[in-house]
Short mmCIF file of C-alpha atoms in Angstrom, two decimals:
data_model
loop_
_atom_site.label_atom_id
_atom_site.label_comp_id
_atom_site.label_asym_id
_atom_site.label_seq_id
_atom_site.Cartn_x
_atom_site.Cartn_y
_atom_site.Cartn_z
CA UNK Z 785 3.87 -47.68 -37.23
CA UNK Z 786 3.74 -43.92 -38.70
CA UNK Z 787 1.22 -43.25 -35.98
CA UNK Z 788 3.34 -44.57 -33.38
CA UNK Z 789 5.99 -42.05 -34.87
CA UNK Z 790 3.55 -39.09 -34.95
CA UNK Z 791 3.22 -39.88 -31.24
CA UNK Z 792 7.11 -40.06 -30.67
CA UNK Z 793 7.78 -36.91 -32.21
CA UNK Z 794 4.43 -35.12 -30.48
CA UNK Z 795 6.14 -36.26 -27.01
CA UNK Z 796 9.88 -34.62 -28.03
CA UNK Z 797 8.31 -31.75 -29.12
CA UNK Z 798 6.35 -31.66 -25.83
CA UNK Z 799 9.49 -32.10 -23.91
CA UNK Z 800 12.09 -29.60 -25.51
CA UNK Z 801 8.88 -27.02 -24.96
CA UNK Z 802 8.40 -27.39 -21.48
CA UNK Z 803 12.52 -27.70 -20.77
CA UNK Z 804 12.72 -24.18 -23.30
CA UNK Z 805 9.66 -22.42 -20.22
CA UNK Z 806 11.91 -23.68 -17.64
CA UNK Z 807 15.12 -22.05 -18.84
CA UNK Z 808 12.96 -19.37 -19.72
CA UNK Z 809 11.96 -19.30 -15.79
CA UNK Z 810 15.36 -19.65 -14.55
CA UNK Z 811 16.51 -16.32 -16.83
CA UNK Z 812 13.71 -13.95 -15.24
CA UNK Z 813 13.76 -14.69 -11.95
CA UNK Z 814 18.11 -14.97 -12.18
CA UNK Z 815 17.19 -11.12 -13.44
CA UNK Z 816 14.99 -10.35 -10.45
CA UNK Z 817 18.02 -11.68 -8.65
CA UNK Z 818 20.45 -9.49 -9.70
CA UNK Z 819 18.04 -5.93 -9.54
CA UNK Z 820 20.59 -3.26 -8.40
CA UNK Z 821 20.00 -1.73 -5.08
CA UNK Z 822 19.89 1.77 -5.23
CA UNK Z 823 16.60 1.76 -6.33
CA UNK Z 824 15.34 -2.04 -6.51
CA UNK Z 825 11.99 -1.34 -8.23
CA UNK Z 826 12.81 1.04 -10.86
CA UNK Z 827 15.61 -1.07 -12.01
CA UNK Z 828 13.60 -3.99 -11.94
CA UNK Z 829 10.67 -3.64 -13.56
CA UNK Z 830 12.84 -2.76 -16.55
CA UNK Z 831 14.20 -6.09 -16.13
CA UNK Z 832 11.50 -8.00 -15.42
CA UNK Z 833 10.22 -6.84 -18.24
CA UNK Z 834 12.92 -7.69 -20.33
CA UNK Z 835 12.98 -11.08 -19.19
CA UNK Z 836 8.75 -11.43 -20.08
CA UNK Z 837 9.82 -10.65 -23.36
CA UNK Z 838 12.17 -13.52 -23.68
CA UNK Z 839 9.18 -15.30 -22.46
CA UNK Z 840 6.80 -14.21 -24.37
CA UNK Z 841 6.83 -17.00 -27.66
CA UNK Z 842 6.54 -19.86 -25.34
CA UNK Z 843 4.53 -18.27 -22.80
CA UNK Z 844 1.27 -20.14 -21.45
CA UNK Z 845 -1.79 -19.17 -19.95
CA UNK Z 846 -0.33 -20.26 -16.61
CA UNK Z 847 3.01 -17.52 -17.41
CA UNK Z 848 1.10 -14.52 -17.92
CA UNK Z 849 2.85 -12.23 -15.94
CA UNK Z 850 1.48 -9.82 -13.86
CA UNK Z 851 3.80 -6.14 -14.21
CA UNK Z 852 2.19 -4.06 -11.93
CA UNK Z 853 3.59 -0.27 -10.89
CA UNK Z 854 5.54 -1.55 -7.85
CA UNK Z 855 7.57 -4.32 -9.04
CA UNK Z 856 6.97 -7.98 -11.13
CA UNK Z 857 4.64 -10.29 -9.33
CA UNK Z 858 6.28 -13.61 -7.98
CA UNK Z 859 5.04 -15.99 -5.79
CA UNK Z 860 6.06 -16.75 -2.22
CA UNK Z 861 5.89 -20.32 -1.32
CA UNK Z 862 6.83 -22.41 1.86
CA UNK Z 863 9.51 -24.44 1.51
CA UNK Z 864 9.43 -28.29 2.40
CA UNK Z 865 10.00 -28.07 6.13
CA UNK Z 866 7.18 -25.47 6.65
CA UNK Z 867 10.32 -23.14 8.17
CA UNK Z 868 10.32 -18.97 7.13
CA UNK Z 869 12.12 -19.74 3.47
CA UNK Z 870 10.38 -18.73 0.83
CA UNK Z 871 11.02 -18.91 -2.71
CA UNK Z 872 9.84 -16.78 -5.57
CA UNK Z 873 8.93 -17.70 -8.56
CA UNK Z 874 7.51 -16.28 -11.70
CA UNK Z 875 3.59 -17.56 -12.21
CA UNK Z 876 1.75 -15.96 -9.45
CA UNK Z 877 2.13 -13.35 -7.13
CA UNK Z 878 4.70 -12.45 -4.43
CA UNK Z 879 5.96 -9.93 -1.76
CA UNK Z 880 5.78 -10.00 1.73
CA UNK Z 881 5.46 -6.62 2.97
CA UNK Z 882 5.11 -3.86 5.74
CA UNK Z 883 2.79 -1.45 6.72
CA UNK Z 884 3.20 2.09 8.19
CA UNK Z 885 0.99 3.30 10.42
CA UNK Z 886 0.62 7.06 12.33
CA UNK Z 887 0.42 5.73 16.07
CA UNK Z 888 1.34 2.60 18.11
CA UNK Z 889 0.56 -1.29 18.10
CA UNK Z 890 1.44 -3.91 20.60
CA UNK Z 891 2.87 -7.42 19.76
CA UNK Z 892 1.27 -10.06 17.72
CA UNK Z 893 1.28 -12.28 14.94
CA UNK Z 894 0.11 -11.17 11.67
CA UNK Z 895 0.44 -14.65 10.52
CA UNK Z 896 0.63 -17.59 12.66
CA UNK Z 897 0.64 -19.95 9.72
CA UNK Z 898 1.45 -19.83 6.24
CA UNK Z 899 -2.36 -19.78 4.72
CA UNK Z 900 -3.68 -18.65 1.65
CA UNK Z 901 -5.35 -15.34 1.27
CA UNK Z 902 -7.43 -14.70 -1.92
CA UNK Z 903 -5.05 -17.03 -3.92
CA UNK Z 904 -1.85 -15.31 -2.81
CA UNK Z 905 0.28 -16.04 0.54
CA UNK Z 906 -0.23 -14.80 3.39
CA UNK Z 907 2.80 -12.60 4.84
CA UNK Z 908 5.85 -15.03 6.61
CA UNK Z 909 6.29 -15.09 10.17
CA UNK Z 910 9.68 -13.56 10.25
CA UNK Z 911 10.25 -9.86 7.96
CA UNK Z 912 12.69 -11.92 5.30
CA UNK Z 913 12.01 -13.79 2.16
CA UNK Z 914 15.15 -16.54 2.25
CA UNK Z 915 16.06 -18.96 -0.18
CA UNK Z 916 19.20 -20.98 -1.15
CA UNK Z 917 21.53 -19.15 -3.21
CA UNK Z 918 20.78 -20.70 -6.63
CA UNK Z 919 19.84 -18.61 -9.90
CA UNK Z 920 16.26 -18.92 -10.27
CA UNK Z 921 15.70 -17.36 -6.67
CA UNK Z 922 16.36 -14.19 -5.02
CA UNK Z 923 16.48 -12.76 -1.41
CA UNK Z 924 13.40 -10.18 -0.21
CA UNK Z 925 13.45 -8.19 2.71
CA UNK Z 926 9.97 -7.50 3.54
CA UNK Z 927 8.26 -3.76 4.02
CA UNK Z 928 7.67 -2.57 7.48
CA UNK Z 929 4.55 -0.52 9.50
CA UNK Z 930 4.92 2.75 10.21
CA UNK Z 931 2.30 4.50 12.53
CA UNK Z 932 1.65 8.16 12.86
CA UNK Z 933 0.10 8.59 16.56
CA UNK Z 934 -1.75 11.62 16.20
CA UNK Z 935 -1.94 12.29 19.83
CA UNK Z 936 1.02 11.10 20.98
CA UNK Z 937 3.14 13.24 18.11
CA UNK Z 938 5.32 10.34 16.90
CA UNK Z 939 6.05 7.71 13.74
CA UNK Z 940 5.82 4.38 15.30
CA UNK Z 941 7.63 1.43 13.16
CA UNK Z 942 6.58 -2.09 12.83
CA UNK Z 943 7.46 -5.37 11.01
CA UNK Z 944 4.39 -6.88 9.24
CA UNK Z 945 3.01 -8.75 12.19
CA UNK Z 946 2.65 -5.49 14.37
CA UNK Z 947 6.23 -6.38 16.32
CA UNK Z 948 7.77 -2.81 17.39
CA UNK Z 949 11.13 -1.82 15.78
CA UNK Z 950 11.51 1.76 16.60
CA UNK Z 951 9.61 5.08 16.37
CA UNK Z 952 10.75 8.85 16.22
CA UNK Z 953 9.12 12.70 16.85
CA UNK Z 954 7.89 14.47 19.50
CA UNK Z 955 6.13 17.64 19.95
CA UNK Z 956 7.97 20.77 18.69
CA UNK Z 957 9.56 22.75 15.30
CA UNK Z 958 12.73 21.04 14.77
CA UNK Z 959 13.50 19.08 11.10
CA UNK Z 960 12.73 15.71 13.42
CA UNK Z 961 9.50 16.80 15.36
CA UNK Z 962 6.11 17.79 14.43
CA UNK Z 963 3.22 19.54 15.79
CA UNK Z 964 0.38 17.75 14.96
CA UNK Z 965 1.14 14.74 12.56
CA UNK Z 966 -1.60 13.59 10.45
CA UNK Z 967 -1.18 11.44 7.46
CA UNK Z 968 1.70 9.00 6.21
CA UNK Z 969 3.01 7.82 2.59
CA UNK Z 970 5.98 5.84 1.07
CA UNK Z 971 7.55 5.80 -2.28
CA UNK Z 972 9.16 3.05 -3.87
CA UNK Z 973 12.43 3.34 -2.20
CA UNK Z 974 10.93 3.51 0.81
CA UNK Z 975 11.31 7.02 1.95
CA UNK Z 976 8.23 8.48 3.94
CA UNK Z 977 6.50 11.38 4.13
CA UNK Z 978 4.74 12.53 6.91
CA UNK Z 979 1.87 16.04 6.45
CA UNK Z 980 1.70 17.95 9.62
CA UNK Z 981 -1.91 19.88 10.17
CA UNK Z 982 -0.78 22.43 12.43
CA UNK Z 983 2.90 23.15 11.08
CA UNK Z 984 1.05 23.44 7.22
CA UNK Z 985 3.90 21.88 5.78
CA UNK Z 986 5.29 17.79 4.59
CA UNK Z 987 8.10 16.52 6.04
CA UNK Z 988 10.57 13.56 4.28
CA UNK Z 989 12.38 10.98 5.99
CA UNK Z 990 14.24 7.74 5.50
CA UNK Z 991 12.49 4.88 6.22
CA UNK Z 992 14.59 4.97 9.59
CA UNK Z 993 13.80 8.14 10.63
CA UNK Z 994 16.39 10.44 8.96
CA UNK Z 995 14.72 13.99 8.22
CA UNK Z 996 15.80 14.27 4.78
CA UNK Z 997 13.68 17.15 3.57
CA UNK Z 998 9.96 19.58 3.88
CA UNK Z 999 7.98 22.04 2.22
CA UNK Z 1000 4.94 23.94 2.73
CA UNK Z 1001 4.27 27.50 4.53
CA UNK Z 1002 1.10 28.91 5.20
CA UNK Z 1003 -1.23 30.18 2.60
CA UNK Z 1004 -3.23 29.67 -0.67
CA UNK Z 1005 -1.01 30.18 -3.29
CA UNK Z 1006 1.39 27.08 -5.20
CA UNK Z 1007 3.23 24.90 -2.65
CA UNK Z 1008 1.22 26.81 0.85
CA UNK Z 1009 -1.29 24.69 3.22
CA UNK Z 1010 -3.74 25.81 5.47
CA UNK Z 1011 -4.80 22.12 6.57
CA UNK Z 1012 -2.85 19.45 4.86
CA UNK Z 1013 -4.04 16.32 5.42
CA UNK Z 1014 -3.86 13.00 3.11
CA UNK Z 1015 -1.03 12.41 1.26
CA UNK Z 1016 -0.11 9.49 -1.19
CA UNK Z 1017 3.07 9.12 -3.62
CA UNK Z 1018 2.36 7.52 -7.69
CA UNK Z 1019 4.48 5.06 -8.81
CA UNK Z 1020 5.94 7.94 -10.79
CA UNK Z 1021 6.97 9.11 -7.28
CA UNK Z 1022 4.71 12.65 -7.62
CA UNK Z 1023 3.07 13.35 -4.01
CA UNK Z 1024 -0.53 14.55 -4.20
CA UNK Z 1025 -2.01 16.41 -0.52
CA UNK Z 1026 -5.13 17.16 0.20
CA UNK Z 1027 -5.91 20.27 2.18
CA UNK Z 1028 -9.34 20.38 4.10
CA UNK Z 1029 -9.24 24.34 4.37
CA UNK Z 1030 -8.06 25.26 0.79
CA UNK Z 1031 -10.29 22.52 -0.70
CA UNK Z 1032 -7.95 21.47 -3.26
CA UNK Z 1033 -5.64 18.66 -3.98
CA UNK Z 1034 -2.04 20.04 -4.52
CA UNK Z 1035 0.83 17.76 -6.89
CA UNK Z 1036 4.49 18.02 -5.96
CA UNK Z 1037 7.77 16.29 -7.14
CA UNK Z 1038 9.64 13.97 -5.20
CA UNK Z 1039 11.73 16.97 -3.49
CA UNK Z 1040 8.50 18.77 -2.71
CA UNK Z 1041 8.80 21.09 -5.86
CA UNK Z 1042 5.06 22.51 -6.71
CA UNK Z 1043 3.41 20.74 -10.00
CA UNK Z 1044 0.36 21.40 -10.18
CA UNK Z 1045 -3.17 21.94 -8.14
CA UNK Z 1046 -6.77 21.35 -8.38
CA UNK Z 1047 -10.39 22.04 -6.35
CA UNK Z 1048 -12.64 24.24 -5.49
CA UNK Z 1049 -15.65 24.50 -2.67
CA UNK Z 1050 -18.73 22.77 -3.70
CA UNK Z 1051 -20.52 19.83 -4.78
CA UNK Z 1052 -20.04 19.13 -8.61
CA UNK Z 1053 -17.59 17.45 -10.39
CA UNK Z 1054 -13.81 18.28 -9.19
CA UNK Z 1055 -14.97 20.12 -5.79
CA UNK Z 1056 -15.09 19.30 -2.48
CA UNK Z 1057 -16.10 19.83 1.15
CA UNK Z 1058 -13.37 18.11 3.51
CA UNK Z 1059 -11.49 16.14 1.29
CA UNK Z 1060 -9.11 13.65 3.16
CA UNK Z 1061 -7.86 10.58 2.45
CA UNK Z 1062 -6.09 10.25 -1.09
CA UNK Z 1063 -4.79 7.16 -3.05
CA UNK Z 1064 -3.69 6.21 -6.42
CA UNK Z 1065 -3.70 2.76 -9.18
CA UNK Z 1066 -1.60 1.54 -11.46
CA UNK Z 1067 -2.32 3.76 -13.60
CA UNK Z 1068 -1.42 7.03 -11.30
CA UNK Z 1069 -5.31 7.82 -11.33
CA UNK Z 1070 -6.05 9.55 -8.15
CA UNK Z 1071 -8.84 9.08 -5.71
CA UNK Z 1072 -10.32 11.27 -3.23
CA UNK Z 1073 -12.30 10.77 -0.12
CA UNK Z 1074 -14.53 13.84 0.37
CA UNK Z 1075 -15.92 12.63 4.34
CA UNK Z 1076 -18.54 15.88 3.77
CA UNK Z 1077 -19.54 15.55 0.45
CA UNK Z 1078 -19.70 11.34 1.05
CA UNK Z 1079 -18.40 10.60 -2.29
CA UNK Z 1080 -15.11 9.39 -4.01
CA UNK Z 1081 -14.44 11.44 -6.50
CA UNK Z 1082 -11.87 10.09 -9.47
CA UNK Z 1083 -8.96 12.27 -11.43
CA UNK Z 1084 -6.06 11.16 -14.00
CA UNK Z 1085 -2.64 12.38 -12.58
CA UNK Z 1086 -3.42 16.57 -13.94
CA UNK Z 1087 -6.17 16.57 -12.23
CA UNK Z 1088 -9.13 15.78 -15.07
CA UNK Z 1089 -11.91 14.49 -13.49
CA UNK Z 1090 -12.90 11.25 -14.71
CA UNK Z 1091 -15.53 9.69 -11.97
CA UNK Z 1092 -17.53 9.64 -9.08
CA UNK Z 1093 -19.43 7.78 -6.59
CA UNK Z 1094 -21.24 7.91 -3.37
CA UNK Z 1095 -24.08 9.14 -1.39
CA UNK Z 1096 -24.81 9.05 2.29
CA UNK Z 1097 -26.12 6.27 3.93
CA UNK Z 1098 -25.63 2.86 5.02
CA UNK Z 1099 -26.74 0.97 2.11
CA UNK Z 1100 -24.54 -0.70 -0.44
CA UNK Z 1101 -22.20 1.72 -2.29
CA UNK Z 1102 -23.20 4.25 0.19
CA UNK Z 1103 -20.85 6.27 2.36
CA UNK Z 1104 -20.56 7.97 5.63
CA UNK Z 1105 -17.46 10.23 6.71
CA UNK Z 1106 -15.22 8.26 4.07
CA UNK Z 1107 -11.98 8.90 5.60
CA UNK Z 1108 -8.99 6.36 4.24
CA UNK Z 1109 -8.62 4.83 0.76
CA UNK Z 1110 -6.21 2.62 -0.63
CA UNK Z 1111 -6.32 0.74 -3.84
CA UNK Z 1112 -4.75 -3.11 -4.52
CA UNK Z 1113 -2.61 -4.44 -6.84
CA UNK Z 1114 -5.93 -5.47 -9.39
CA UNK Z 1115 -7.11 -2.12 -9.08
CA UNK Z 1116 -9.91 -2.25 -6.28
CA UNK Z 1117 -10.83 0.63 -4.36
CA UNK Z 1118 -11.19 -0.09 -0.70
CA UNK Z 1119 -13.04 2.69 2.07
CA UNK Z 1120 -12.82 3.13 5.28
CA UNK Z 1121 -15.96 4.71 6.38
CA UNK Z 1122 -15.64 6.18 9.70
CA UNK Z 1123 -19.52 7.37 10.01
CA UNK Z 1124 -20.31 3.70 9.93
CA UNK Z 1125 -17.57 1.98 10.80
CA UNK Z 1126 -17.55 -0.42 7.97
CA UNK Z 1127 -15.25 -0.66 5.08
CA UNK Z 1128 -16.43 -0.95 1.46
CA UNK Z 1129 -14.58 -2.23 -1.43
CA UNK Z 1130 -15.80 -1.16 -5.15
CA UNK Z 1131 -14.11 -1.28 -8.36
CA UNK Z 1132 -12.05 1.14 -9.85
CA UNK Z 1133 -15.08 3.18 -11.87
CA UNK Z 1134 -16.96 2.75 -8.72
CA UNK Z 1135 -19.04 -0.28 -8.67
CA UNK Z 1136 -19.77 -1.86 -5.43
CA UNK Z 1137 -18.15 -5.01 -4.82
CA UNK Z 1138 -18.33 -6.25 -0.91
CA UNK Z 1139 -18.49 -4.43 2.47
CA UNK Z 1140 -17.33 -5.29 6.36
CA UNK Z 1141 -17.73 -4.04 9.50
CA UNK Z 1142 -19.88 -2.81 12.33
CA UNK Z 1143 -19.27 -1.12 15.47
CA UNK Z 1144 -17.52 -3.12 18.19
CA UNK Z 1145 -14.58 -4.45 20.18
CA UNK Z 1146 -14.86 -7.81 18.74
CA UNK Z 1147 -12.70 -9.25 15.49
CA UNK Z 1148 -13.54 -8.12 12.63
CA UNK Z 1149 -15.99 -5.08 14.61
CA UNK Z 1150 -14.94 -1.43 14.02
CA UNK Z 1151 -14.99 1.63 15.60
CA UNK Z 1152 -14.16 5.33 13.77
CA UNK Z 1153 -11.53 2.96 11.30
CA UNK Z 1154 -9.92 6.30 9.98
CA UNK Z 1155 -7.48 5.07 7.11
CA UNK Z 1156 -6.62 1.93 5.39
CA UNK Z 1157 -3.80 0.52 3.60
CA UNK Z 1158 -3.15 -3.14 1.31
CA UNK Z 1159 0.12 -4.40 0.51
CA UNK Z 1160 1.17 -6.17 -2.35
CA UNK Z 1161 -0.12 -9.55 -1.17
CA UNK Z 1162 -3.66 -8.44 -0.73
CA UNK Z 1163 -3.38 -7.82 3.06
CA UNK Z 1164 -5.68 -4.89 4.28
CA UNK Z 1165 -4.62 -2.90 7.37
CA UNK Z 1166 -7.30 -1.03 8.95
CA UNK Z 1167 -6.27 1.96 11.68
CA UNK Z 1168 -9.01 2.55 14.46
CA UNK Z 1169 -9.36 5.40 16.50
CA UNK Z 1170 -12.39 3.84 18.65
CA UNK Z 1171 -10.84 0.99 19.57
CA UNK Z 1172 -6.61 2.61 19.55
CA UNK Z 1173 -5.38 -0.96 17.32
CA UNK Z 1174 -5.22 -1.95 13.78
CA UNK Z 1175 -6.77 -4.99 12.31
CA UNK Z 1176 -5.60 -6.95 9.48
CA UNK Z 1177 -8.17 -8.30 6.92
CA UNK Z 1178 -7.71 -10.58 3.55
CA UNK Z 1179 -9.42 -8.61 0.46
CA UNK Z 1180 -12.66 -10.36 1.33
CA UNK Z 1181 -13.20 -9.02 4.64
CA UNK Z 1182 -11.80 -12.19 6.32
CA UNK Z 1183 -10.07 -11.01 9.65
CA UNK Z 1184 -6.45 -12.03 9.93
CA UNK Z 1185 -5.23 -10.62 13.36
CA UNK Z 1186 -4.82 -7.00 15.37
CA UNK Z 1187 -2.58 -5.16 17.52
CA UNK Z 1188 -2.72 -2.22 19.75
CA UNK Z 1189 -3.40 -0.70 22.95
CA UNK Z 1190 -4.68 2.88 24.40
CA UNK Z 1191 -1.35 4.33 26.10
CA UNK Z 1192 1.39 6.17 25.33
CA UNK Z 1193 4.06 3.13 25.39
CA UNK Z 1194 6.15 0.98 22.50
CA UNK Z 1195 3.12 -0.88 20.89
CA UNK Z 1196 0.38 1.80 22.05
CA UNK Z 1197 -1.78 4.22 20.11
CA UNK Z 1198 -3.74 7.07 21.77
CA UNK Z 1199 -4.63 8.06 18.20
CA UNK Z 1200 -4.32 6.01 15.63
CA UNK Z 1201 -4.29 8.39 12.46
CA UNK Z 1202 -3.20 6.88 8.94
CA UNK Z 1203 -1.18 3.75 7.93
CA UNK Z 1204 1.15 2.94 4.43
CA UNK Z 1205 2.29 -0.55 4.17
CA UNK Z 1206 5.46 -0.02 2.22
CA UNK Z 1207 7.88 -2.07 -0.38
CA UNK Z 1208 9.57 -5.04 -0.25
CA UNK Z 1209 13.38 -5.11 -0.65
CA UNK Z 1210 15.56 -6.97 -3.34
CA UNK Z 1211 18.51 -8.46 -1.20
CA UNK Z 1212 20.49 -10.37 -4.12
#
């Protein structure tokens, strides 16, 4: 009989537990809900937070929460009827999201089905997370594509499966035009900003197009380019460029305001050659592509040098004209070799993981892929200029679908330079 007790008051226990997690479910995603919308990912990581620590004394192994720089990480789920609803919730990962891209793309499906891609969701058909309107889920807009078309002189915009929504520029010196456009990065309210090679300067706009602001003149001094060319933006919103000619990598605030600088012409640790494509982690470590040099070279957010890695060749960990990099959610590196036309993925102190990639037409082949980008779901976006489309890959390599076109049209690249798959949007 007192075992048979022991048992019954085991079970209760068990029971008030588990109903304790699900309120405590209910609160933090009800607080993702109600993130404010002037700047949705500031305001709620500090909730989010909040919430995990009302989580945290009945938390499980199955409730540890991944707070990344972006935003929380939810999962996106289909509903019942396999329609484009999707509801978040709070053990796993979640955001469907948008890439921008600097040229053109024609119409496809990034996702034809809702399939799993390295344990997280693929992106949804349509660009919108939708749910009912109860507390424990929320509303998300998904990110969008933006392409800078090198040759063509013009942002294109996309929706995550490469659909066309609009695109802006054109060849000349006004606040909306640009002479030769080169690289493309987004900040967490979605703003972009857009270095232009020939008119040595960065240009801001809204995420529709709207010039908001620029900086940059000629020169070598604080704040002057003579050959901008990568950009990227922290989650601290600071905008590090890369300049090919002054062989340095130049910090800026938000509003373009000169921080600080670093580089110098060489070959040791903290110089460079051609240094291009730039990205940063979680942690606001930076990462440059030197295609010259062949390496990846590693700095905290002052500049320090921490790490580096790469020699020329074709063998593992090897590199040849390394001209994108972009870094995931956990932290991996991913390179776009253009020499080779493979991509590489390593760790973030340098150690090789997996590679993809050789030349071709074909899915999956590559020709001169010149910068990559991953959104928050693990999707990789790969920009060619060999073969004027981008691909979409899972983190593995798997290929998930393409767009593009040589031409000068809606959906078209002639030059397909850099791509930044931007942030998801809180709705309620």
């Amino acid at each position: 009989m007192k075992s048979t007790r022991q048992v019954v008051v085991v079970l209760v226990l068990t029971i008030l537990v588990s109903f304790s997690l699900i309120k405590g479910i209910v609160l933090l995603t009800s607080t993702v809900a109600n993130a404010g919308v002037n700047d949705p990912f500031a305001q709620n990581l500090t909730k989010v937070k909040q919430g995990r620590e009302r989580l945290d004394p009945i938390r499980t192994g199955q409730l540890d929460l991944k707070i990344e720089a972006n935003l929380s990480s939810n999962n996106t789920s289909p509903s019942s009827s396999m329609q484009e609803n999707f509801t978040r919730k709070s053990n796993s990962y979640n955001e469907s999201s948008s890439v921008f891209v600097t040229n053109k793309g024609e119409n496809s499906s990034v996702i034809d089905t809702i399939e799993q891609i390295s344990d997280k969701p693929a992106l949804p058909k349509n660009n919108l997370t939708s749910t009912n309107a109860s507390s424990n889920e929320t509303r998300v807009k998904s990110g969008q594509v933006f392409v800078v078309d090198y040759a063509n002189i013009r942002i294109e915009k996309f929706d995550p499966n490469g659909h066309f929504i609009t695109k802006w520029g054109s060849q000349g010196n006004s606040d909306s035009q640009f002479r030769v456009p080169h690289s493309i990065a987004a900040d967490l309210s979605n703003n972009i900003y857009v270095t232009d090679m020939t008119a040595l300067n960065v240009k801001k706009f809204d995420s529709d197009g709207h010039f908001i602001t620029k900086w940059g003149t000629k020169g070598t001094g604080d704040g002057q380019f003579n050959h901008p060319h990568g950009i990227v933006v922290d989650k601290f919103g600071s905008i590090y460029v890369t300049d090919m000619q002054n062989l340095n990598i130049q910090k800026f605030d938000s509003e373009g305001h000169f921080i600080t600088k670093w580089g110098t012409k060489g070959t040791g640790d903290g110089q460079f050659n051609a240094p291009e494509g730039v990205a940063t982690d979680s942690e606001a470590n930076v990462y440059v592509a030197d295609t010259v040099n062949n390496n990846i070279q590693k700095f905290d957010s002052d500049g320090h040098f921490i790490t580096k890695w790469g020699t020329k060749g074709n063998g593992d960990g090897q590199l040849k004209r390394p001209a994108g990099i972009a870094v995931d959610s956990l932290d991996n590196i991913y390179v776009s070799n253009a020499g080779n036309d493979r991509i590489e993925k390593f760790d973030n102190d340098g150690k090789f993981i997996t590679k993809w990639g050789s030349l071709g037409k074909e899915n999956g082949h590559l020709d001169t892929p010149h910068d990559i980008a991953v959104d928050e779901l693990g999707n990789l976006y790969v920009v060619e200029q060999g073969n004027f489309r981008v691909q979409v890959f899972s983190t593995d390599g798997k290929f998930i679908t393409k767009w593009g076109s040589p031409g000068s049209n809606d959906n078209q690249f002639l030059d397909p330079h850099s791509i930044v798959v931007t942030h998801p949007v809180i709705l309620n």
